[in-house]
mmCIF file of C-alpha atoms in Angstrom:
data_model
loop_
_atom_site.group_PDB
_atom_site.id
_atom_site.type_symbol
_atom_site.label_atom_id
_atom_site.label_comp_id
_atom_site.label_asym_id
_atom_site.label_seq_id
_atom_site.Cartn_x
_atom_site.Cartn_y
_atom_site.Cartn_z
ATOM 1 C CA UNK A 509 -9.848 0.163 16.550
ATOM 2 C CA UNK A 510 -7.174 -0.970 13.427
ATOM 3 C CA UNK A 511 -8.994 -0.010 10.799
ATOM 4 C CA UNK A 512 -9.234 3.038 8.444
ATOM 5 C CA UNK A 513 -12.971 3.288 6.789
ATOM 6 C CA UNK A 514 -12.946 4.959 3.788
ATOM 7 C CA UNK A 515 -16.079 6.195 1.325
ATOM 8 C CA UNK A 516 -17.566 5.939 -1.188
ATOM 9 C CA UNK A 517 -16.509 2.568 -2.666
ATOM 10 C CA UNK A 518 -16.679 4.354 -5.959
ATOM 11 C CA UNK A 519 -17.405 8.078 -7.292
ATOM 12 C CA UNK A 520 -18.200 8.933 -10.485
ATOM 13 C CA UNK A 521 -17.153 13.004 -11.631
ATOM 14 C CA UNK A 522 -17.190 15.094 -14.736
ATOM 15 C CA UNK A 523 -14.326 16.333 -15.869
ATOM 16 C CA UNK A 524 -13.054 19.573 -14.241
ATOM 17 C CA UNK A 525 -15.472 18.513 -11.049
ATOM 18 C CA UNK A 526 -13.671 18.304 -7.891
ATOM 19 C CA UNK A 527 -13.280 14.260 -6.229
ATOM 20 C CA UNK A 528 -13.797 13.988 -2.854
ATOM 21 C CA UNK A 529 -12.785 10.903 -1.016
ATOM 22 C CA UNK A 530 -13.379 10.552 3.231
ATOM 23 C CA UNK A 531 -11.300 8.428 5.856
ATOM 24 C CA UNK A 532 -11.773 7.496 9.076
ATOM 25 C CA UNK A 533 -9.756 6.096 11.803
ATOM 26 C CA UNK A 534 -10.067 5.280 15.695
ATOM 27 C CA UNK A 535 -7.022 4.369 16.531
ATOM 28 C CA UNK A 536 -5.045 7.164 18.713
ATOM 29 C CA UNK A 537 -1.579 6.641 17.970
ATOM 30 C CA UNK A 538 -1.645 6.819 14.485
ATOM 31 C CA UNK A 539 0.323 10.242 13.279
ATOM 32 C CA UNK A 540 0.890 9.541 9.139
ATOM 33 C CA UNK A 541 -1.879 9.279 7.117
ATOM 34 C CA UNK A 542 -0.530 9.341 2.971
ATOM 35 C CA UNK A 543 -2.971 8.936 -0.080
ATOM 36 C CA UNK A 544 -2.208 6.453 -2.525
ATOM 37 C CA UNK A 545 -3.496 6.504 -6.219
ATOM 38 C CA UNK A 546 -2.875 2.882 -7.885
ATOM 39 C CA UNK A 547 -4.066 1.750 -11.715
ATOM 40 C CA UNK A 548 -4.878 -1.424 -12.764
ATOM 41 C CA UNK A 549 -1.850 -3.947 -12.477
ATOM 42 C CA UNK A 550 0.519 -1.471 -10.900
ATOM 43 C CA UNK A 551 1.714 -0.778 -7.863
ATOM 44 C CA UNK A 552 0.520 2.485 -5.488
ATOM 45 C CA UNK A 553 2.199 5.616 -6.041
ATOM 46 C CA UNK A 554 1.892 8.384 -3.261
ATOM 47 C CA UNK A 555 -0.175 11.121 -3.942
ATOM 48 C CA UNK A 556 -0.277 13.537 -0.568
ATOM 49 C CA UNK A 557 0.229 12.616 3.031
ATOM 50 C CA UNK A 558 -0.345 14.329 6.361
ATOM 51 C CA UNK A 559 0.835 15.062 10.011
ATOM 52 C CA UNK A 560 -1.955 15.535 12.524
ATOM 53 C CA UNK A 561 0.043 18.676 13.452
ATOM 54 C CA UNK A 562 -2.066 20.641 10.639
ATOM 55 C CA UNK A 563 -5.464 20.718 9.033
ATOM 56 C CA UNK A 564 -5.027 20.563 5.882
ATOM 57 C CA UNK A 565 -1.987 20.555 3.408
ATOM 58 C CA UNK A 566 -2.075 21.636 -0.582
ATOM 59 C CA UNK A 567 0.185 19.643 -3.166
ATOM 60 C CA UNK A 568 -0.961 21.423 -6.654
ATOM 61 C CA UNK A 569 -4.526 20.085 -7.590
ATOM 62 C CA UNK A 570 -4.599 17.698 -4.082
ATOM 63 C CA UNK A 571 -5.404 18.373 -0.834
ATOM 64 C CA UNK A 572 -6.042 16.905 2.092
ATOM 65 C CA UNK A 573 -8.243 17.934 4.858
ATOM 66 C CA UNK A 574 -7.488 16.142 8.333
ATOM 67 C CA UNK A 575 -10.100 16.715 11.203
ATOM 68 C CA UNK A 576 -8.358 15.215 14.273
ATOM 69 C CA UNK A 577 -10.351 15.515 16.563
ATOM 70 C CA UNK A 578 -13.292 13.846 14.496
ATOM 71 C CA UNK A 579 -10.955 11.341 13.855
ATOM 72 C CA UNK A 580 -11.282 11.634 9.586
ATOM 73 C CA UNK A 581 -9.497 13.315 6.856
ATOM 74 C CA UNK A 582 -10.223 13.490 3.066
ATOM 75 C CA UNK A 583 -9.116 13.712 -0.594
ATOM 76 C CA UNK A 584 -9.913 16.474 -2.761
ATOM 77 C CA UNK A 585 -9.079 16.089 -5.780
ATOM 78 C CA UNK A 586 -9.870 19.880 -7.707
ATOM 79 C CA UNK A 587 -10.303 20.205 -11.667
ATOM 80 C CA UNK A 588 -10.647 15.906 -11.672
ATOM 81 C CA UNK A 589 -9.482 14.755 -15.312
ATOM 82 C CA UNK A 590 -10.081 11.498 -17.289
ATOM 83 C CA UNK A 591 -5.739 10.873 -15.899
ATOM 84 C CA UNK A 592 -7.064 10.445 -12.724
ATOM 85 C CA UNK A 593 -9.358 7.441 -13.215
ATOM 86 C CA UNK A 594 -7.843 5.409 -11.199
ATOM 87 C CA UNK A 595 -8.062 3.579 -7.216
ATOM 88 C CA UNK A 596 -7.924 5.995 -3.692
ATOM 89 C CA UNK A 597 -6.376 4.215 -0.638
ATOM 90 C CA UNK A 598 -6.207 5.693 2.257
ATOM 91 C CA UNK A 599 -3.810 4.869 4.955
ATOM 92 C CA UNK A 600 -3.120 5.255 8.534
ATOM 93 C CA UNK A 601 0.797 4.550 10.085
ATOM 94 C CA UNK A 602 1.292 4.770 13.621
ATOM 95 C CA UNK A 603 4.941 6.475 14.541
ATOM 96 C CA UNK A 604 5.406 3.433 17.556
ATOM 97 C CA UNK A 605 6.282 0.120 16.405
ATOM 98 C CA UNK A 606 6.487 -1.072 12.515
ATOM 99 C CA UNK A 607 5.526 1.812 10.972
ATOM 100 C CA UNK A 608 3.153 -0.073 8.843
ATOM 101 C CA UNK A 609 0.481 1.311 7.486
ATOM 102 C CA UNK A 610 -3.418 -0.039 7.737
ATOM 103 C CA UNK A 611 -5.194 0.762 4.124
ATOM 104 C CA UNK A 612 -9.031 1.669 3.498
ATOM 105 C CA UNK A 613 -10.752 -0.311 1.550
ATOM 106 C CA UNK A 614 -9.636 1.855 -1.758
ATOM 107 C CA UNK A 615 -12.358 4.270 -4.074
ATOM 108 C CA UNK A 616 -13.163 3.726 -7.691
ATOM 109 C CA UNK A 617 -12.837 6.860 -9.454
ATOM 110 C CA UNK A 618 -13.997 7.886 -12.960
ATOM 111 C CA UNK A 619 -13.795 10.913 -14.156
ATOM 112 C CA UNK A 620 -15.729 11.319 -17.803
ATOM 113 C CA UNK A 621 -14.587 13.023 -20.186
ATOM 114 C CA UNK B 581 14.931 8.879 -6.081
ATOM 115 C CA UNK B 582 13.759 6.230 -3.649
ATOM 116 C CA UNK B 583 12.997 3.260 -6.612
ATOM 117 C CA UNK B 584 11.600 -0.135 -5.834
ATOM 118 C CA UNK B 585 11.541 -3.261 -8.241
ATOM 119 C CA UNK B 586 10.578 -6.314 -7.962
ATOM 120 C CA UNK B 587 11.274 -9.694 -9.768
ATOM 121 C CA UNK B 588 9.153 -11.105 -11.723
ATOM 122 C CA UNK B 589 5.946 -7.990 -13.377
ATOM 123 C CA UNK B 590 4.277 -11.835 -13.241
ATOM 124 C CA UNK B 591 4.762 -15.660 -13.034
ATOM 125 C CA UNK B 592 2.359 -18.563 -13.909
ATOM 126 C CA UNK B 593 3.673 -21.477 -12.167
ATOM 127 C CA UNK B 594 1.532 -25.376 -11.715
ATOM 128 C CA UNK B 595 0.031 -26.006 -7.965
ATOM 129 C CA UNK B 596 1.966 -27.648 -6.267
ATOM 130 C CA UNK B 597 5.501 -26.416 -6.865
ATOM 131 C CA UNK B 598 7.269 -22.788 -5.175
ATOM 132 C CA UNK B 599 7.543 -19.271 -6.003
ATOM 133 C CA UNK B 600 10.484 -16.566 -5.259
ATOM 134 C CA UNK B 601 9.390 -12.881 -5.900
ATOM 135 C CA UNK B 602 11.922 -10.251 -5.123
ATOM 136 C CA UNK B 603 12.185 -7.056 -3.763
ATOM 137 C CA UNK B 604 14.844 -4.324 -4.303
ATOM 138 C CA UNK B 605 15.207 -1.280 -2.694
ATOM 139 C CA UNK B 606 17.186 0.472 -6.008
ATOM 140 C CA UNK B 607 18.759 3.984 -4.620
ATOM 141 C CA UNK B 608 18.524 3.770 -0.937
ATOM 142 C CA UNK B 609 18.609 1.224 1.876
ATOM 143 C CA UNK B 610 15.163 -0.405 3.352
ATOM 144 C CA UNK B 611 15.673 -0.516 7.277
ATOM 145 C CA UNK B 612 12.265 -2.125 6.941
ATOM 146 C CA UNK B 613 10.453 -4.005 3.902
ATOM 147 C CA UNK B 614 6.940 -4.802 3.881
ATOM 148 C CA UNK B 615 5.524 -7.702 1.703
ATOM 149 C CA UNK B 616 1.389 -7.034 0.609
ATOM 150 C CA UNK B 617 -1.550 -9.157 -1.300
ATOM 151 C CA UNK B 618 -3.967 -7.612 -3.011
ATOM 152 C CA UNK B 619 -7.189 -9.724 -4.960
ATOM 153 C CA UNK B 620 -8.899 -7.985 -7.468
ATOM 154 C CA UNK B 621 -10.784 -5.127 -6.784
ATOM 155 C CA UNK B 622 -9.590 -4.935 -3.183
ATOM 156 C CA UNK B 623 -7.658 -3.103 -0.814
ATOM 157 C CA UNK B 624 -3.287 -3.697 -0.095
ATOM 158 C CA UNK B 625 -3.624 -6.520 2.880
ATOM 159 C CA UNK B 626 -0.255 -6.373 4.559
ATOM 160 C CA UNK B 627 1.017 -9.956 5.122
ATOM 161 C CA UNK B 628 4.685 -9.277 7.094
ATOM 162 C CA UNK B 629 7.047 -6.986 7.963
ATOM 163 C CA UNK B 630 10.616 -7.441 8.023
ATOM 164 C CA UNK B 631 13.528 -5.826 9.441
ATOM 165 C CA UNK B 632 16.879 -6.829 7.881
ATOM 166 C CA UNK B 633 19.404 -9.815 9.290
ATOM 167 C CA UNK B 634 16.115 -10.556 11.499
ATOM 168 C CA UNK B 635 12.654 -13.070 11.134
ATOM 169 C CA UNK B 636 9.425 -11.793 9.702
ATOM 170 C CA UNK B 637 7.039 -10.635 11.757
ATOM 171 C CA UNK B 638 3.560 -11.913 10.625
ATOM 172 C CA UNK B 639 -0.032 -10.727 10.795
ATOM 173 C CA UNK B 640 -3.141 -12.754 11.573
ATOM 174 C CA UNK B 641 -4.149 -15.001 9.393
ATOM 175 C CA UNK B 642 -1.212 -15.587 7.744
ATOM 176 C CA UNK B 643 1.219 -18.841 7.347
ATOM 177 C CA UNK B 644 4.611 -18.784 7.665
ATOM 178 C CA UNK B 645 5.378 -21.701 6.610
ATOM 179 C CA UNK B 646 3.827 -20.733 3.138
ATOM 180 C CA UNK B 647 5.056 -17.569 2.890
ATOM 181 C CA UNK B 648 8.680 -17.297 3.426
ATOM 182 C CA UNK B 649 10.062 -13.778 3.547
ATOM 183 C CA UNK B 650 13.746 -13.832 3.767
ATOM 184 C CA UNK B 651 15.765 -10.282 4.442
ATOM 185 C CA UNK B 652 18.841 -11.006 4.034
ATOM 186 C CA UNK B 653 20.340 -7.363 3.022
ATOM 187 C CA UNK B 654 19.307 -3.330 3.387
ATOM 188 C CA UNK B 655 18.558 -3.910 -0.466
ATOM 189 C CA UNK B 656 16.839 -7.297 -1.092
ATOM 190 C CA UNK B 657 13.422 -8.985 0.337
ATOM 191 C CA UNK B 658 12.661 -12.210 -1.167
ATOM 192 C CA UNK B 659 9.392 -14.091 -0.631
ATOM 193 C CA UNK B 660 8.706 -17.545 -1.634
ATOM 194 C CA UNK B 661 4.939 -18.781 -2.114
ATOM 195 C CA UNK B 662 5.885 -22.366 -0.646
ATOM 196 C CA UNK B 663 3.327 -25.158 -2.618
ATOM 197 C CA UNK B 664 1.180 -22.770 -4.309
ATOM 198 C CA UNK B 665 -2.390 -23.219 -5.113
ATOM 199 C CA UNK B 666 -4.903 -21.611 -6.984
ATOM 200 C CA UNK B 667 -5.904 -19.289 -4.491
ATOM 201 C CA UNK B 668 -2.525 -18.100 -3.528
ATOM 202 C CA UNK B 669 -3.467 -16.491 -6.946
ATOM 203 C CA UNK B 670 -2.986 -13.096 -6.255
ATOM 204 C CA UNK B 671 -0.905 -9.217 -7.326
ATOM 205 C CA UNK B 672 2.250 -9.922 -4.258
ATOM 206 C CA UNK B 673 3.463 -5.678 -3.854
ATOM 207 C CA UNK B 674 6.401 -4.538 -1.843
ATOM 208 C CA UNK B 675 7.423 -1.684 -0.220
ATOM 209 C CA UNK B 676 10.263 -0.438 1.572
ATOM 210 C CA UNK B 677 10.669 2.156 4.213
ATOM 211 C CA UNK B 678 14.313 4.517 4.228
ATOM 212 C CA UNK B 679 17.130 3.007 6.199
ATOM 213 C CA UNK B 680 17.841 7.287 6.105
ATOM 214 C CA UNK B 681 14.357 8.296 6.679
ATOM 215 C CA UNK B 682 13.151 10.000 9.709
ATOM 216 C CA UNK B 683 8.502 9.420 8.296
ATOM 217 C CA UNK B 684 6.869 6.793 7.757
ATOM 218 C CA UNK B 685 6.909 7.008 3.925
ATOM 219 C CA UNK B 686 6.397 3.498 2.217
ATOM 220 C CA UNK B 687 7.481 3.350 -0.918
ATOM 221 C CA UNK B 688 6.661 0.364 -3.027
ATOM 222 C CA UNK B 689 7.313 -2.111 -5.799
ATOM 223 C CA UNK B 690 5.438 -2.483 -9.467
ATOM 224 C CA UNK B 691 3.982 -5.607 -7.992
ATOM 225 C CA UNK B 692 3.910 -9.254 -8.938
ATOM 226 C CA UNK B 693 1.299 -11.018 -10.154
ATOM 227 C CA UNK B 694 0.953 -14.626 -9.290
ATOM 228 C CA UNK B 695 -0.774 -17.373 -11.334
ATOM 229 C CA UNK B 696 -1.312 -20.973 -9.881
ATOM 230 C CA UNK B 697 -2.507 -23.372 -12.660
#
């Protein structure tokens, strides 16, 4: 019940295309869902995060769509660029307790020039 | 703002030695700090959660005596890998939660690459 399932494992997108990464969770206590971007040898960096009281949040080219009833959320990267090539992780956290993150398994995105 | 640093950025040590990794919140006080390890091409796995002035809470399967965590102040936490062995070679990442923050956000450090020969 603590798992966060992420798909696809890897993704190749043409420059200018839309990258879509999906995550699903089971624990209904989760109330914070961030997405992180990680380049090789670096720590993860927060891209965007959402709470269950909204169904969508957009920041620049990055959009999170959230479906509370399905317990799913996704990251959309519009106008994907070669510089977006990285590994993306979704995570989930509950405000009750330690606020610890449960990370998804990661998606390696490659954007072709 | 919200910068977390780690030192060293990489370390190579011989099998059987102990290695200490520092995690500092530079511009905020951290209520809670988290330690993760990440193997190549894998996700971040939470090792332990530490609160300033109290004992760390370790995740299931993480050896407390092997991975010693000390959170002596609101801006510093240390992870000591005792009697390191080659299988401990990994990327260790810390994160911190802002004492004054109201949300769940964690700020991550740049990571420490540990190689045990």
